[in-house]
Amino acid sequence: MALLVEVGWGGLVQAPSTITWTDISTRVNQAQGGVVITRGASDELSEAQPGTATLMLDNDDGALTPGNASSPYFPFVRRNAPIRISVAVIPQKSGSAPYPMEQLGDDFDDGRLSTVLWPSSYGGVTEAGGVVRVPVSTAGNAGLQSAREWSLAGSKLTAKLVTVPKVNGSSAAAASMWANSTTSGTRIGWRYDAIANTMSAQTQTGFSDSTAVAFPYSPISHAWLRIRESGGTVYWESSSDGFGWTVRRTLATPSWVTSQTHAVEFPTTRTGGINDFVEWDLVGAHIRPRFYGLVNEFPVGWQGMVATAKVTATDLFKRLNRLPVLRSMLAEEILEQAPMVYYPLTEDSTSTTAGDIGGNGAPSLAITQSGAGGTLTLGSTAGPPETDEQVTVFTPSSATAGKWLRADLGPQFEDPPMYNYLCFEAWFQTTTTGRCIMGVHTTDLVDQHLLSIGAGGILQIEWSSAETPMTTVTVDGTSGLADGNWHHVVYDQREGAVWVDGALVDSALAVSRRWGERVLHVGGYRGTRLWNGSIGHVAIYSTTDTSAGPTAATHYTAGMTGFAGETADARIERLARYAGIPSVTIWGSTFDPIASQGAGGSGVVARMREIETTESARLFAERDWYGLAFQSRDIRYNPDPQSEVFTIDYADLETLSVELADDDQKLVNSLDASRPGGATQRVTSPESIRDNGVYDPGALSILKTSDNSVLDAAWWRVSRYADPAPELREVPIEAYTMPSYLDILDADISSYFTVHNMPAQSPTPAMRVTVEGYTETIKEASHLIQFHTSASLTDSVWVLDDAVYSVLDSSTRLAY
């Protein structure tokens, strides 16, 4: 087992595909403290907490001192540096030759090149600093080479490429990884060409491959290389972390792969120029990620004269928990579309200007007077129904006497990338026709575009250009918009298309396609047609494709319903996008419709936790990349013994004490549950109340869309915990010493395993448990994992005519 600790100096945790990772594993003090990682929850009724990692690092050279200009990592030794921690399990050779190639393993950590594994190495190959270094020299070829005792058939060869050779004035320089046949020059593997800076997947005959597939070399995506044979196909694969692999090429397996015994070789060659080297590491390693997150700080400390840095890190919930509270879903949807300008018009009623929150530094809209009289009050009336926001009221004395909002957006609005066609969006409410919602024009008034409400409440697009005087185009199918209700309009100038209240009403408007209109008016136009009513959430987008209008049109649903009725997995993914998380791993398939979360004022984590509670689901950070996992409750239903990640004998538990809990910590036999706008309903277990008294955890308020769904959720809770069975809540395992080490490392939140051969006093000889979280301590030749567990039986559900899951009064709980 080798510990792999990497830091992404200068990288951004939210952009994992751009991070170049630096291995600092040799700095970790594994003798004292090692690495301690916590993950998940203490039990199934608790939320998964932010994952943490703590490790002591050597800092004698000052490389981990913030602000140290002589550090090789300067200036990136700073808080919030991305960090990932993995365990590399090195295989051991067993059985008889030919051995599966995946049993060829070396971590190069003892400072001595193994002559047993690499008896045929040549050209000055050395091992130092935790890697093997193969010269790339004009003095002759060099290579790390095994004995001929391996087979690629049904197996694989894996290695980490640490350092590639440079051109250094050479006409040819290359480093490779091969599985060699018994015929010289016939081989399969990867080849790096320093001159072309390409990585190519090759199957050579006579030392060449006319069908080689080459890729521009990437130190990120080609950090790990693998060749694998399975089921008659050879796969060339690369990886950024040694865990998740991308197939780069496939080929029908050559006959020699299955009929011959192979040698493994890492050769190099150079013609002319200056000598250097290639470095490889962790040949054959099985990588198991343990942590992915952010360093909280790099504190410098001393133990006597020994400088150390005791580093703590937190997973992505660190970043999520410090994000500002979310605005309304409508506002978040608009901001996600990256508007050029966005004026919500939700300022306090005492404000005299309205600000842009689009992030491009546009000036504020100023209240402008035309004639005498009239009022304009920002943030003074309820906006679209599911926003919980106050927007602006315009009350003019007449069409030409009153107030409107105006701003010169500045010359940047006319320059790239702002000069593309425009897409306009606004919400409005009025009973008065002949008034203007919003308009833009150039400073010379040659080009103009307006959105207005004409006779009969019909939407109009008005425009002019150097070639055409002011022209009015009536948008078909839009009468009745002056009815006093909230309406939403999107006008895509590029496509000549209009959406009203989320529906496409016209897609072939004969209007000018112009740009560079920088003066914006809202609630009137140049002192005329002053709006009488309310306007909010005005946005303008710069559009280069057909997506701007259709996307903005979906904002109607955000404002009117808060996306009520979308399923829980879709809601979690939506909230994740608001937080800048590109995707969420969805586990399971049972997801109910969710009520609106349209109003603002709470953080993204709080909103996600509402969904988690509503669904009896699990939400936590991934441990191998920057992402979230959301697990449906159904992935825990009736765990199949064939799907257990591992089993373990009680005698193998590394502990002096194991406790079987049978207390009232989780007991629930009375529960009131409700939903927004719905009934409050009570569910009880009379038998449990009779035996234990009332155990009520307090009212449960969840985001269901029907009273029946609320009732189902309440029954599910009470049926599971009215009479909790005895359970193992802590299972400590010294995983490093176990033959099933890799399987134990695969256990994650909601995985399950069985402890066999329980002591005679146990109610059952075997107990199956579900993982809720764990604390692990990784040291030299030790990997102790303290699993926090719950009884898997808690999640059993009824299955018709099943010998195990249809036993009356025992396992007839209905699934929810």
PDB file of N, CA, C and O in Angstrom, residues 611-662:
ATOM      1  N   ILE A 611     -34.489  19.001   0.301  1.00  0.00           N
ATOM      2  CA  ILE A 611     -34.819  17.926  -0.637  1.00  0.00           C
ATOM      3  C   ILE A 611     -34.422  16.573  -0.054  1.00  0.00           C
ATOM      4  O   ILE A 611     -35.166  15.591  -0.141  1.00  0.00           O
ATOM      5  N   GLU A 612     -33.239  16.519   0.537  1.00  0.00           N
ATOM      6  CA  GLU A 612     -32.761  15.274   1.139  1.00  0.00           C
ATOM      7  C   GLU A 612     -33.742  14.770   2.197  1.00  0.00           C
ATOM      8  O   GLU A 612     -34.099  13.588   2.209  1.00  0.00           O
ATOM      9  N   THR A 613     -34.178  15.654   3.068  1.00  0.00           N
ATOM     10  CA  THR A 613     -35.124  15.271   4.114  1.00  0.00           C
ATOM     11  C   THR A 613     -36.459  14.858   3.519  1.00  0.00           C
ATOM     12  O   THR A 613     -37.063  13.858   3.931  1.00  0.00           O
ATOM     13  N   THR A 614     -36.940  15.605   2.550  1.00  0.00           N
ATOM     14  CA  THR A 614     -38.213  15.297   1.912  1.00  0.00           C
ATOM     15  C   THR A 614     -38.208  13.900   1.309  1.00  0.00           C
ATOM     16  O   THR A 614     -39.205  13.174   1.375  1.00  0.00           O
ATOM     17  N   GLU A 615     -37.071  13.503   0.736  1.00  0.00           N
ATOM     18  CA  GLU A 615     -36.990  12.235   0.010  1.00  0.00           C
ATOM     19  C   GLU A 615     -36.457  11.073   0.838  1.00  0.00           C
ATOM     20  O   GLU A 615     -36.339   9.961   0.314  1.00  0.00           O
ATOM     21  N   SER A 616     -36.080  11.307   2.104  1.00  0.00           N
ATOM     22  CA  SER A 616     -35.362  10.285   2.873  1.00  0.00           C
ATOM     23  C   SER A 616     -34.159   9.794   2.066  1.00  0.00           C
ATOM     24  O   SER A 616     -33.889   8.600   1.961  1.00  0.00           O
ATOM     25  N   ALA A 617     -33.459  10.738   1.475  1.00  0.00           N
ATOM     26  CA  ALA A 617     -32.349  10.447   0.579  1.00  0.00           C
ATOM     27  C   ALA A 617     -31.026  10.737   1.271  1.00  0.00           C
ATOM     28  O   ALA A 617     -30.983  11.060   2.461  1.00  0.00           O
ATOM     29  N   ARG A 618     -29.928  10.617   0.529  1.00  0.00           N
ATOM     30  CA  ARG A 618     -28.599  10.921   1.058  1.00  0.00           C
ATOM     31  C   ARG A 618     -27.891  11.857   0.093  1.00  0.00           C
ATOM     32  O   ARG A 618     -27.851  11.617  -1.131  1.00  0.00           O
ATOM     33  N   LEU A 619     -27.304  12.916   0.634  1.00  0.00           N
ATOM     34  CA  LEU A 619     -26.553  13.896  -0.147  1.00  0.00           C
ATOM     35  C   LEU A 619     -25.174  14.045   0.471  1.00  0.00           C
ATOM     36  O   LEU A 619     -25.046  14.272   1.674  1.00  0.00           O
ATOM     37  N   PHE A 620     -24.132  13.922  -0.367  1.00  0.00           N
ATOM     38  CA  PHE A 620     -22.782  14.049   0.152  1.00  0.00           C
ATOM     39  C   PHE A 620     -21.821  14.367  -0.995  1.00  0.00           C
ATOM     40  O   PHE A 620     -22.174  14.269  -2.172  1.00  0.00           O
ATOM     41  N   ALA A 621     -20.611  14.783  -0.632  1.00  0.00           N
ATOM     42  CA  ALA A 621     -19.593  15.103  -1.623  1.00  0.00           C
ATOM     43  C   ALA A 621     -18.911  13.824  -2.094  1.00  0.00           C
ATOM     44  O   ALA A 621     -18.676  12.896  -1.311  1.00  0.00           O
ATOM     45  N   GLU A 622     -18.592  13.781  -3.375  1.00  0.00           N
ATOM     46  CA  GLU A 622     -17.817  12.659  -3.897  1.00  0.00           C
ATOM     47  C   GLU A 622     -16.409  12.686  -3.295  1.00  0.00           C
ATOM     48  O   GLU A 622     -15.901  13.734  -2.914  1.00  0.00           O
ATOM     49  N   ARG A 623     -15.780  11.520  -3.242  1.00  0.00           N
ATOM     50  CA  ARG A 623     -14.432  11.469  -2.682  1.00  0.00           C
ATOM     51  C   ARG A 623     -13.350  11.353  -3.750  1.00  0.00           C
ATOM     52  O   ARG A 623     -12.159  11.327  -3.423  1.00  0.00           O
ATOM     53  N   ASP A 624     -13.752  11.307  -5.020  1.00  0.00           N
ATOM     54  CA  ASP A 624     -12.754  11.152  -6.076  1.00  0.00           C
ATOM     55  C   ASP A 624     -12.729  12.322  -7.059  1.00  0.00           C
ATOM     56  O   ASP A 624     -11.857  12.367  -7.920  1.00  0.00           O
ATOM     57  N   TRP A 625     -13.662  13.276  -6.922  1.00  0.00           N
ATOM     58  CA  TRP A 625     -13.651  14.412  -7.833  1.00  0.00           C
ATOM     59  C   TRP A 625     -14.552  15.502  -7.269  1.00  0.00           C
ATOM     60  O   TRP A 625     -15.203  15.317  -6.243  1.00  0.00           O
ATOM     61  N   TYR A 626     -14.570  16.640  -7.948  1.00  0.00           N
ATOM     62  CA  TYR A 626     -15.349  17.780  -7.485  1.00  0.00           C
ATOM     63  C   TYR A 626     -16.801  17.585  -7.918  1.00  0.00           C
ATOM     64  O   TYR A 626     -17.207  18.002  -8.992  1.00  0.00           O
ATOM     65  N   GLY A 627     -17.580  16.946  -7.086  1.00  0.00           N
ATOM     66  CA  GLY A 627     -18.963  16.685  -7.434  1.00  0.00           C
ATOM     67  C   GLY A 627     -19.761  16.223  -6.236  1.00  0.00           C
ATOM     68  O   GLY A 627     -19.222  15.915  -5.167  1.00  0.00           O
ATOM     69  N   LEU A 628     -21.078  16.191  -6.410  1.00  0.00           N
ATOM     70  CA  LEU A 628     -22.002  15.746  -5.386  1.00  0.00           C
ATOM     71  C   LEU A 628     -22.615  14.408  -5.785  1.00  0.00           C
ATOM     72  O   LEU A 628     -22.728  14.094  -6.979  1.00  0.00           O
ATOM     73  N   ALA A 629     -23.030  13.661  -4.783  1.00  0.00           N
ATOM     74  CA  ALA A 629     -23.811  12.443  -5.003  1.00  0.00           C
ATOM     75  C   ALA A 629     -25.150  12.606  -4.304  1.00  0.00           C
ATOM     76  O   ALA A 629     -25.218  13.119  -3.178  1.00  0.00           O
ATOM     77  N   PHE A 630     -26.216  12.189  -4.982  1.00  0.00           N
ATOM     78  CA  PHE A 630     -27.552  12.230  -4.405  1.00  0.00           C
ATOM     79  C   PHE A 630     -28.157  10.850  -4.574  1.00  0.00           C
ATOM     80  O   PHE A 630     -28.356  10.367  -5.695  1.00  0.00           O
ATOM     81  N   GLN A 631     -28.436  10.200  -3.438  1.00  0.00           N
ATOM     82  CA  GLN A 631     -28.910   8.825  -3.450  1.00  0.00           C
ATOM     83  C   GLN A 631     -30.385   8.758  -3.084  1.00  0.00           C
ATOM     84  O   GLN A 631     -30.791   9.266  -2.038  1.00  0.00           O
ATOM     85  N   SER A 632     -31.147   8.106  -3.938  1.00  0.00           N
ATOM     86  CA  SER A 632     -32.546   7.847  -3.627  1.00  0.00           C
ATOM     87  C   SER A 632     -32.644   6.819  -2.505  1.00  0.00           C
ATOM     88  O   SER A 632     -31.749   5.984  -2.317  1.00  0.00           O
ATOM     89  N   ARG A 633     -33.743   6.873  -1.786  1.00  0.00           N
ATOM     90  CA  ARG A 633     -33.953   5.903  -0.713  1.00  0.00           C
ATOM     91  C   ARG A 633     -34.031   4.480  -1.240  1.00  0.00           C
ATOM     92  O   ARG A 633     -33.738   3.528  -0.521  1.00  0.00           O
ATOM     93  N   ASP A 634     -34.380   4.306  -2.520  1.00  0.00           N
ATOM     94  CA  ASP A 634     -34.598   2.944  -3.010  1.00  0.00           C
ATOM     95  C   ASP A 634     -33.311   2.160  -3.225  1.00  0.00           C
ATOM     96  O   ASP A 634     -33.361   0.935  -3.371  1.00  0.00           O
ATOM     97  N   ILE A 635     -32.155   2.823  -3.222  1.00  0.00           N
ATOM     98  CA  ILE A 635     -30.929   2.033  -3.398  1.00  0.00           C
ATOM     99  C   ILE A 635     -30.636   1.186  -2.161  1.00  0.00           C
ATOM    100  O   ILE A 635     -29.812   0.272  -2.224  1.00  0.00           O
ATOM    101  N   ARG A 636     -31.330   1.477  -1.059  1.00  0.00           N
ATOM    102  CA  ARG A 636     -31.124   0.694   0.160  1.00  0.00           C
ATOM    103  C   ARG A 636     -32.160  -0.404   0.338  1.00  0.00           C
ATOM    104  O   ARG A 636     -32.055  -1.199   1.272  1.00  0.00           O
ATOM    105  N   TYR A 637     -33.162  -0.432  -0.515  1.00  0.00           N
ATOM    106  CA  TYR A 637     -34.199  -1.447  -0.360  1.00  0.00           C
ATOM    107  C   TYR A 637     -33.615  -2.852  -0.495  1.00  0.00           C
ATOM    108  O   TYR A 637     -32.901  -3.163  -1.460  1.00  0.00           O
ATOM    109  N   ASN A 638     -33.936  -3.720   0.472  1.00  0.00           N
ATOM    110  CA  ASN A 638     -33.661  -5.156   0.384  1.00  0.00           C
ATOM    111  C   ASN A 638     -32.283  -5.473  -0.204  1.00  0.00           C
ATOM    112  O   ASN A 638     -32.168  -6.005  -1.309  1.00  0.00           O
ATOM    113  N   PRO A 639     -31.215  -5.118   0.504  1.00  0.00           N
ATOM    114  CA  PRO A 639     -29.874  -5.348  -0.039  1.00  0.00           C
ATOM    115  C   PRO A 639     -29.645  -6.802  -0.436  1.00  0.00           C
ATOM    116  O   PRO A 639     -29.933  -7.719   0.328  1.00  0.00           O
ATOM    117  N   ASP A 640     -29.133  -6.967  -1.622  1.00  0.00           N
ATOM    118  CA  ASP A 640     -28.864  -8.291  -2.181  1.00  0.00           C
ATOM    119  C   ASP A 640     -27.508  -8.774  -1.672  1.00  0.00           C
ATOM    120  O   ASP A 640     -26.495  -8.088  -1.844  1.00  0.00           O
ATOM    121  N   PRO A 641     -27.451  -9.951  -1.077  1.00  0.00           N
ATOM    122  CA  PRO A 641     -26.153 -10.453  -0.602  1.00  0.00           C
ATOM    123  C   PRO A 641     -25.095 -10.496  -1.691  1.00  0.00           C
ATOM    124  O   PRO A 641     -23.904 -10.358  -1.404  1.00  0.00           O
ATOM    125  N   GLN A 642     -25.512 -10.666  -2.937  1.00  0.00           N
ATOM    126  CA  GLN A 642     -24.544 -10.714  -4.030  1.00  0.00           C
ATOM    127  C   GLN A 642     -23.907  -9.347  -4.286  1.00  0.00           C
ATOM    128  O   GLN A 642     -22.889  -9.249  -4.963  1.00  0.00           O
ATOM    129  N   SER A 643     -24.520  -8.298  -3.759  1.00  0.00           N
ATOM    130  CA  SER A 643     -24.010  -6.948  -3.993  1.00  0.00           C
ATOM    131  C   SER A 643     -23.227  -6.396  -2.806  1.00  0.00           C
ATOM    132  O   SER A 643     -22.841  -5.234  -2.809  1.00  0.00           O
ATOM    133  N   GLU A 644     -23.012  -7.210  -1.795  1.00  0.00           N
ATOM    134  CA  GLU A 644     -22.215  -6.756  -0.666  1.00  0.00           C
ATOM    135  C   GLU A 644     -20.797  -6.417  -1.131  1.00  0.00           C
ATOM    136  O   GLU A 644     -20.197  -7.146  -1.918  1.00  0.00           O
ATOM    137  N   VAL A 645     -20.261  -5.324  -0.623  1.00  0.00           N
ATOM    138  CA  VAL A 645     -18.911  -4.964  -1.039  1.00  0.00           C
ATOM    139  C   VAL A 645     -17.877  -5.902  -0.445  1.00  0.00           C
ATOM    140  O   VAL A 645     -16.821  -6.148  -1.045  1.00  0.00           O
ATOM    141  N   PHE A 646     -18.166  -6.421   0.741  1.00  0.00           N
ATOM    142  CA  PHE A 646     -17.282  -7.419   1.339  1.00  0.00           C
ATOM    143  C   PHE A 646     -18.001  -8.068   2.511  1.00  0.00           C
ATOM    144  O   PHE A 646     -19.080  -7.623   2.939  1.00  0.00           O
ATOM    145  N   THR A 647     -17.437  -9.155   3.013  1.00  0.00           N
ATOM    146  CA  THR A 647     -17.875  -9.765   4.264  1.00  0.00           C
ATOM    147  C   THR A 647     -16.648  -9.901   5.159  1.00  0.00           C
ATOM    148  O   THR A 647     -15.510  -9.935   4.677  1.00  0.00           O
ATOM    149  N   ILE A 648     -16.889  -9.965   6.450  1.00  0.00           N
ATOM    150  CA  ILE A 648     -15.769 -10.054   7.381  1.00  0.00           C
ATOM    151  C   ILE A 648     -16.178 -10.883   8.582  1.00  0.00           C
ATOM    152  O   ILE A 648     -17.339 -10.852   9.017  1.00  0.00           O
ATOM    153  N   ASP A 649     -15.243 -11.626   9.106  1.00  0.00           N
ATOM    154  CA  ASP A 649     -15.471 -12.413  10.307  1.00  0.00           C
ATOM    155  C   ASP A 649     -15.322 -11.523  11.529  1.00  0.00           C
ATOM    156  O   ASP A 649     -14.442 -10.655  11.580  1.00  0.00           O
ATOM    157  N   TYR A 650     -16.182 -11.730  12.521  1.00  0.00           N
ATOM    158  CA  TYR A 650     -16.109 -10.931  13.742  1.00  0.00           C
ATOM    159  C   TYR A 650     -14.703 -10.971  14.346  1.00  0.00           C
ATOM    160  O   TYR A 650     -14.200  -9.955  14.847  1.00  0.00           O
ATOM    161  N   ALA A 651     -14.061 -12.118  14.274  1.00  0.00           N
ATOM    162  CA  ALA A 651     -12.731 -12.262  14.868  1.00  0.00           C
ATOM    163  C   ALA A 651     -11.689 -11.383  14.193  1.00  0.00           C
ATOM    164  O   ALA A 651     -10.627 -11.113  14.764  1.00  0.00           O
ATOM    165  N   ASP A 652     -11.977 -10.917  12.965  1.00  0.00           N
ATOM    166  CA  ASP A 652     -11.031 -10.074  12.249  1.00  0.00           C
ATOM    167  C   ASP A 652     -11.208  -8.583  12.531  1.00  0.00           C
ATOM    168  O   ASP A 652     -10.436  -7.764  12.022  1.00  0.00           O
ATOM    169  N   LEU A 653     -12.229  -8.229  13.303  1.00  0.00           N
ATOM    170  CA  LEU A 653     -12.408  -6.821  13.657  1.00  0.00           C
ATOM    171  C   LEU A 653     -11.303  -6.394  14.621  1.00  0.00           C
ATOM    172  O   LEU A 653     -11.074  -7.031  15.651  1.00  0.00           O
ATOM    173  N   GLU A 654     -10.616  -5.324  14.272  1.00  0.00           N
ATOM    174  CA  GLU A 654      -9.483  -4.851  15.076  1.00  0.00           C
ATOM    175  C   GLU A 654      -9.992  -3.950  16.197  1.00  0.00           C
ATOM    176  O   GLU A 654      -9.935  -2.727  16.112  1.00  0.00           O
ATOM    177  N   THR A 655     -10.539  -4.561  17.227  1.00  0.00           N
ATOM    178  CA  THR A 655     -11.080  -3.770  18.326  1.00  0.00           C
ATOM    179  C   THR A 655     -11.117  -4.597  19.595  1.00  0.00           C
ATOM    180  O   THR A 655     -11.219  -5.825  19.545  1.00  0.00           O
ATOM    181  N   LEU A 656     -11.019  -3.926  20.717  1.00  0.00           N
ATOM    182  CA  LEU A 656     -11.151  -4.594  22.011  1.00  0.00           C
ATOM    183  C   LEU A 656     -12.585  -4.569  22.502  1.00  0.00           C
ATOM    184  O   LEU A 656     -12.910  -5.197  23.501  1.00  0.00           O
ATOM    185  N   SER A 657     -13.446  -3.807  21.795  1.00  0.00           N
ATOM    186  CA  SER A 657     -14.820  -3.661  22.271  1.00  0.00           C
ATOM    187  C   SER A 657     -15.759  -3.462  21.092  1.00  0.00           C
ATOM    188  O   SER A 657     -15.521  -2.620  20.236  1.00  0.00           O
ATOM    189  N   VAL A 658     -16.803  -4.274  21.044  1.00  0.00           N
ATOM    190  CA  VAL A 658     -17.878  -4.107  20.072  1.00  0.00           C
ATOM    191  C   VAL A 658     -19.187  -4.074  20.854  1.00  0.00           C
ATOM    192  O   VAL A 658     -19.406  -4.888  21.743  1.00  0.00           O
ATOM    193  N   GLU A 659     -20.048  -3.121  20.491  1.00  0.00           N
ATOM    194  CA  GLU A 659     -21.289  -2.959  21.245  1.00  0.00           C
ATOM    195  C   GLU A 659     -22.486  -3.128  20.329  1.00  0.00           C
ATOM    196  O   GLU A 659     -22.518  -2.579  19.229  1.00  0.00           O
ATOM    197  N   LEU A 660     -23.440  -3.891  20.796  1.00  0.00           N
ATOM    198  CA  LEU A 660     -24.707  -4.058  20.101  1.00  0.00           C
ATOM    199  C   LEU A 660     -25.708  -3.103  20.743  1.00  0.00           C
ATOM    200  O   LEU A 660     -26.069  -3.263  21.905  1.00  0.00           O
ATOM    201  N   ALA A 661     -26.124  -2.089  20.012  1.00  0.00           N
ATOM    202  CA  ALA A 661     -27.002  -1.056  20.568  1.00  0.00           C
ATOM    203  C   ALA A 661     -28.462  -1.469  20.456  1.00  0.00           C
ATOM    204  O   ALA A 661     -28.910  -1.936  19.412  1.00  0.00           O
ATOM    205  N   ASP A 662     -29.185  -1.302  21.546  1.00  0.00           N
ATOM    206  CA  ASP A 662     -30.628  -1.548  21.550  1.00  0.00           C
ATOM    207  C   ASP A 662     -31.269  -0.519  22.482  1.00  0.00           C
ATOM    208  O   ASP A 662     -31.797  -0.843  23.542  1.00  0.00           O
TER     209      ASP A 662
END
